Short mmCIF file of C-alpha atoms and ligand atoms in Angstrom, two decimals:
data_model
loop_
_atom_site.label_atom_id
_atom_site.label_comp_id
_atom_site.label_asym_id
_atom_site.label_seq_id
_atom_site.Cartn_x
_atom_site.Cartn_y
_atom_site.Cartn_z
CA UNK A 1 0.00 0.00 0.00
CA UNK A 2 1.40 3.37 -0.99
CA UNK A 3 0.93 6.40 1.25
CA UNK A 4 0.97 9.92 -0.14
CA UNK A 5 1.33 12.42 2.69
CA UNK A 6 -0.31 15.80 2.26
CA UNK A 7 -0.66 18.66 4.69
CA UNK A 8 -4.34 19.52 4.49
CA UNK A 9 -7.63 18.93 2.71
CA UNK A 10 -6.82 21.40 -0.05
CA UNK A 11 -3.61 19.61 -0.95
CA UNK A 12 -5.41 16.27 -0.70
CA UNK A 13 -8.06 17.49 -3.14
CA UNK A 14 -5.44 18.69 -5.61
CA UNK A 15 -3.38 15.51 -5.43
CA UNK A 16 -6.44 13.28 -5.79
CA UNK A 17 -7.68 15.25 -8.80
CA UNK A 18 -4.26 15.10 -10.46
CA UNK A 19 -4.10 11.37 -9.84
CA UNK A 20 -7.49 10.71 -11.41
CA UNK A 21 -6.88 13.22 -14.21
CA UNK A 22 -3.66 11.51 -15.28
CA UNK A 23 -5.41 8.13 -15.38
CA UNK A 24 -8.20 9.54 -17.51
CA UNK A 25 -5.77 11.23 -19.89
CA UNK A 26 -3.72 8.08 -20.34
CA UNK A 27 -6.65 5.77 -21.11
CA UNK A 28 -8.82 5.33 -24.16
CA UNK A 29 -11.71 4.14 -22.02
CA UNK A 30 -11.92 4.06 -18.23
CA UNK A 31 -14.41 2.93 -15.58
CA UNK A 32 -14.14 5.07 -12.47
CA UNK A 33 -15.65 4.01 -9.17
CA UNK A 34 -16.77 7.10 -7.30
CA UNK A 35 -17.50 8.01 -3.69
CA UNK A 36 -19.66 10.65 -2.03
CA UNK A 37 -19.28 12.42 1.33
CA UNK A 38 -17.24 15.42 2.32
CA UNK A 39 -13.75 14.17 1.48
CA UNK A 40 -13.92 13.92 -2.35
CA UNK A 41 -15.72 17.26 -2.81
CA UNK A 42 -12.52 19.21 -3.48
CA UNK A 43 -11.33 16.53 -5.92
CA UNK A 44 -14.58 16.88 -7.87
CA UNK A 45 -14.16 20.66 -7.89
CA UNK A 46 -10.66 20.40 -9.35
CA UNK A 47 -11.66 17.76 -11.90
CA UNK A 48 -14.54 19.98 -13.00
CA UNK A 49 -12.00 22.74 -13.67
CA UNK A 50 -9.84 20.38 -15.72
CA UNK A 51 -12.86 19.52 -17.84
CA UNK A 52 -13.23 23.20 -18.79
CA UNK A 53 -9.62 23.28 -20.02
CA UNK A 54 -9.65 19.90 -21.71
CA UNK A 55 -12.79 19.58 -23.79
CA UNK A 56 -14.24 16.06 -24.01
CA UNK A 57 -12.04 14.95 -21.09
CA UNK A 58 -14.85 12.76 -19.78
CA UNK A 59 -16.20 11.48 -23.10
CA UNK A 60 -14.54 8.07 -22.62
CA UNK A 61 -15.21 7.86 -18.86
CA UNK A 62 -17.86 5.61 -17.29
CA UNK A 63 -18.67 5.98 -13.60
CA UNK A 64 -20.14 3.66 -10.98
CA UNK A 65 -20.85 4.98 -7.51
CA UNK A 66 -20.34 3.01 -4.36
CA UNK A 67 -23.71 3.47 -2.74
CA UNK A 68 -27.10 5.17 -2.34
CA UNK A 69 -29.56 5.44 0.53
CA UNK A 70 -32.67 3.26 0.40
CA UNK A 71 -35.79 5.28 -0.48
CA UNK A 72 -33.70 8.29 -1.43
CA UNK A 73 -31.83 9.87 -4.31
CA UNK A 74 -29.53 11.86 -2.02
CA UNK A 75 -26.32 10.60 -3.63
CA UNK A 76 -27.72 10.94 -7.16
CA UNK A 77 -28.34 14.59 -6.30
CA UNK A 78 -24.88 14.97 -4.74
CA UNK A 79 -23.17 13.59 -7.84
CA UNK A 80 -25.19 15.77 -10.22
CA UNK A 81 -24.58 18.93 -8.21
CA UNK A 82 -20.96 18.41 -7.33
CA UNK A 83 -19.66 16.70 -10.44
CA UNK A 84 -21.75 15.44 -13.33
CA UNK A 85 -23.41 18.80 -14.08
CA UNK A 86 -19.97 20.37 -14.53
CA UNK A 87 -18.12 17.86 -16.69
CA UNK A 88 -20.40 17.19 -19.65
CA UNK A 89 -20.45 13.43 -19.15
CA UNK A 90 -23.29 11.66 -21.02
CA UNK A 91 -25.87 10.55 -18.44
CA UNK A 92 -25.89 7.00 -19.78
CA UNK A 93 -22.24 6.72 -18.75
CA UNK A 94 -22.96 7.38 -15.05
CA UNK A 95 -24.34 4.72 -12.72
CA UNK A 96 -25.53 4.62 -9.12
CA UNK A 97 -27.59 2.03 -7.27
CA UNK A 98 -31.31 2.89 -7.38
CA UNK A 99 -32.29 3.29 -3.73
CA UNK A 100 -35.92 3.75 -4.76
CA UNK A 101 -36.16 0.39 -6.53
CA UNK A 102 -39.18 -1.63 -5.43
CA UNK A 103 -37.24 -4.85 -5.30
CA UNK A 104 -34.00 -4.08 -3.58
CA UNK A 105 -32.48 -7.54 -3.91
CA UNK A 106 -33.06 -7.46 -7.64
CA UNK A 107 -31.53 -3.97 -7.77
CA UNK A 108 -28.39 -5.24 -6.04
CA UNK A 109 -28.04 -7.98 -8.67
CA UNK A 110 -28.69 -5.47 -11.46
CA UNK A 111 -25.95 -3.22 -10.12
CA UNK A 112 -23.43 -6.06 -10.03
CA UNK A 113 -24.38 -6.81 -13.63
CA UNK A 114 -23.86 -3.14 -14.63
CA UNK A 115 -20.32 -3.27 -13.26
CA UNK A 116 -19.67 -6.58 -14.99
CA UNK A 117 -21.01 -5.32 -18.33
CA UNK A 118 -18.72 -2.31 -18.09
CA UNK A 119 -15.81 -4.71 -17.76
CA UNK A 120 -15.12 -4.01 -14.08
CA UNK A 121 -13.78 -0.93 -12.32
CA UNK A 122 -10.39 0.41 -13.37
CA UNK A 123 -9.91 2.89 -10.54
CA UNK A 124 -12.10 3.00 -7.43
CA UNK A 125 -11.99 6.16 -5.31
CA UNK A 126 -12.82 5.49 -1.66
CA UNK A 127 -13.35 7.52 1.47
CA UNK A 128 -13.05 5.88 4.86
CA UNK A 129 -15.59 6.00 7.67
CA UNK A 130 -14.69 6.92 11.23
CA UNK A 131 -15.47 3.28 12.01
CA UNK A 132 -13.33 2.08 9.11
CA UNK A 133 -16.18 1.44 6.70
CA UNK A 134 -15.61 1.56 2.92
CA UNK A 135 -18.65 2.31 0.82
CA UNK A 136 -21.36 1.57 3.34
CA UNK A 137 -19.78 -1.73 4.34
CA UNK A 138 -20.06 -1.40 8.08
CA UNK A 139 -17.91 -3.28 10.64
CA UNK A 140 -18.55 -7.01 10.53
CA UNK A 141 -19.39 -7.13 6.81
CA UNK A 142 -18.17 -10.29 5.12
CA UNK A 143 -15.04 -9.57 3.09
CA UNK A 144 -16.49 -11.52 0.15
CA UNK A 145 -19.81 -9.61 0.08
CA UNK A 146 -21.31 -8.39 -3.18
CA UNK A 147 -23.66 -5.41 -3.65
CA UNK A 148 -26.21 -5.59 -0.84
CA UNK A 149 -28.61 -3.72 1.43
CA UNK A 150 -27.16 -2.57 4.76
CA UNK A 151 -28.51 -1.24 8.02
CA UNK A 152 -26.38 1.77 8.85
CA UNK A 153 -24.66 1.96 12.22
CA UNK A 154 -25.09 4.74 14.77
CA UNK A 155 -21.60 6.02 13.96
CA UNK A 156 -22.38 6.40 10.25
CA UNK A 157 -25.86 7.83 10.84
CA UNK A 158 -24.55 10.48 13.18
CA UNK A 159 -21.59 11.36 10.90
CA UNK A 160 -24.01 11.91 7.99
CA UNK A 161 -27.03 13.38 9.82
CA UNK A 162 -25.96 16.89 8.76
CA UNK A 163 -26.88 16.12 5.14
CA UNK A 164 -30.52 15.39 5.97
CA UNK A 165 -32.04 18.71 6.90
CA UNK A 166 -34.87 18.50 4.30
CA UNK A 167 -35.44 14.78 4.27
CA UNK A 168 -35.74 12.12 6.96
CA UNK A 169 -32.42 10.29 7.16
CA UNK A 170 -32.76 6.78 5.75
CA UNK A 171 -31.55 4.00 8.03
CA UNK A 172 -30.58 1.68 5.20
CA UNK A 173 -28.48 1.88 2.05
CA UNK A 174 -27.44 -0.15 -0.97
CA UNK A 175 -23.68 -0.53 -1.18
CA UNK A 176 -21.20 -2.26 -3.43
CA UNK A 177 -19.88 -5.19 -1.43
CA UNK A 178 -16.34 -5.54 -0.17
CA UNK A 179 -15.79 -8.35 -2.67
CA UNK A 180 -17.03 -6.05 -5.44
CA UNK A 181 -14.71 -3.23 -4.38
CA UNK A 182 -11.73 -5.58 -4.11
CA UNK A 183 -12.13 -6.56 -7.77
CA UNK A 184 -11.31 -3.00 -8.86
CA UNK A 185 -7.98 -2.97 -10.65
CA UNK A 186 -6.73 -0.06 -8.60
CA UNK A 187 -7.90 1.79 -5.49
CA UNK A 188 -7.36 5.38 -4.35
CA UNK A 189 -8.41 6.00 -0.75
CA UNK A 190 -8.72 9.54 0.60
CA UNK A 191 -8.58 10.32 4.31
CA UNK A 192 -8.79 13.76 5.87
CA UNK A 193 -9.04 14.93 9.46
CA UNK A 194 -8.35 13.52 12.92
CA UNK A 195 -11.69 11.73 13.02
CA UNK A 196 -10.20 9.26 10.53
CA UNK A 197 -6.93 8.82 12.44
CA UNK A 198 -7.85 5.59 14.18
CA UNK A 199 -9.20 3.94 11.01
CA UNK A 200 -6.05 4.98 9.11
CA UNK A 201 -3.81 3.65 11.88
CA UNK A 202 -5.61 0.29 11.76
CA UNK A 203 -5.41 0.22 7.96
CA UNK A 204 -1.62 0.54 8.05
CA UNK A 205 -1.23 -1.96 10.86
CA UNK A 206 -1.45 -4.45 8.01
CA UNK A 207 -3.57 -7.14 9.61
CA UNK A 208 -7.07 -8.03 8.43
CA UNK A 209 -9.87 -7.21 10.83
CA UNK A 210 -13.54 -7.59 9.83
CA UNK A 211 -14.44 -5.02 12.47
CA UNK A 212 -12.49 -2.44 10.48
CA UNK A 213 -13.55 -3.11 6.88
CA UNK A 214 -10.86 -0.92 5.28
CA UNK A 215 -8.17 -3.32 6.54
CA UNK A 216 -9.24 -5.68 3.73
CA UNK A 217 -7.36 -3.36 1.38
CA UNK A 218 -4.18 -4.99 2.66
CA UNK A 219 -5.29 -7.86 0.42
CA UNK A 220 -5.38 -5.68 -2.71
CA UNK A 221 -2.29 -5.40 -4.92
CA UNK A 222 -2.68 -1.75 -5.93
CA UNK A 223 -3.84 0.69 -3.26
CA UNK A 224 -2.78 4.31 -2.88
CA UNK A 225 -3.81 6.26 0.21
CA UNK A 226 -3.71 10.05 0.30
CA UNK A 227 -3.90 11.20 3.91
CA UNK A 228 -3.56 14.62 5.50
CA UNK A 229 -1.81 15.44 8.78
CA UNK A 230 -4.92 14.89 10.90
CA UNK A 231 -5.72 11.49 9.39
CA UNK A 232 -2.10 10.38 9.92
CA UNK A 233 -1.79 11.68 13.46
CA UNK A 234 -2.16 8.34 15.29
CA UNK A 235 -0.19 6.46 12.66
CA UNK A 236 2.79 8.76 13.11
CA UNK A 237 2.51 8.73 16.87
CA UNK A 238 3.03 4.97 16.73
CA UNK A 239 6.00 4.90 14.40
P1 PGA B 1 -16.71 11.62 4.57
O1 PGA B 1 -17.23 10.14 4.48
O2 PGA B 1 -15.89 11.87 3.34
O3 PGA B 1 -17.97 12.47 4.58
O4 PGA B 1 -15.92 11.75 5.82
C1 PGA B 1 -16.33 9.11 4.18
C2 PGA B 1 -17.03 7.79 4.37
O5 PGA B 1 -17.91 7.69 5.25
O6 PGA B 1 -16.69 6.85 3.65
#
């Protein structure tokens, strides 16, 4: 696992955007796995700027998001507002789980099939939860899980409550499974702030622990972590 050390969220955003940008530029076709939440916002802002300079930058890009709340389109709205509306990507090249699907189990299977039909994910961008979750794979999730419906934990609900001022916060979500994420050819994990320090420390401890889902990334051959000073604070205290 490679660690890129940055000082703050602004530098993290710039580095992450450059990383993704260079992958896009170098490929003729690319499937990007995308994340929501606070951490990737700056990356999306920078990538949107690149797309103004480089016309058609996203014409050969396909995207698949990690997750969506059940009964909600909150993450669809997030992606439109913060990214898709700014980069001129054809809407049929962007994919998220449908949290409003009537048959959720069938939707999970459909989503797996979407990823398969695209030929798999070339580069998956991940955040990390305070409890070490990736996507919405909460502690205890089977490392071989595929796309599934999850009950969100207290920790995740309280971390994300701020986004639900106009809508009741859903208690469940559809998420790509850990097994699904692990099949990505390459992973870029972004961690910012002291709240992530414990999860980052556990991640770099190197041992697998189902109670801290991100530790499964120690099993993946190509993972890059960009972490700011706060997120590295406990890691560096130890070494
Ligand atoms: P955050 O979420 O970027 O809003 O901190 C990350 C996550 O929960 O995966």
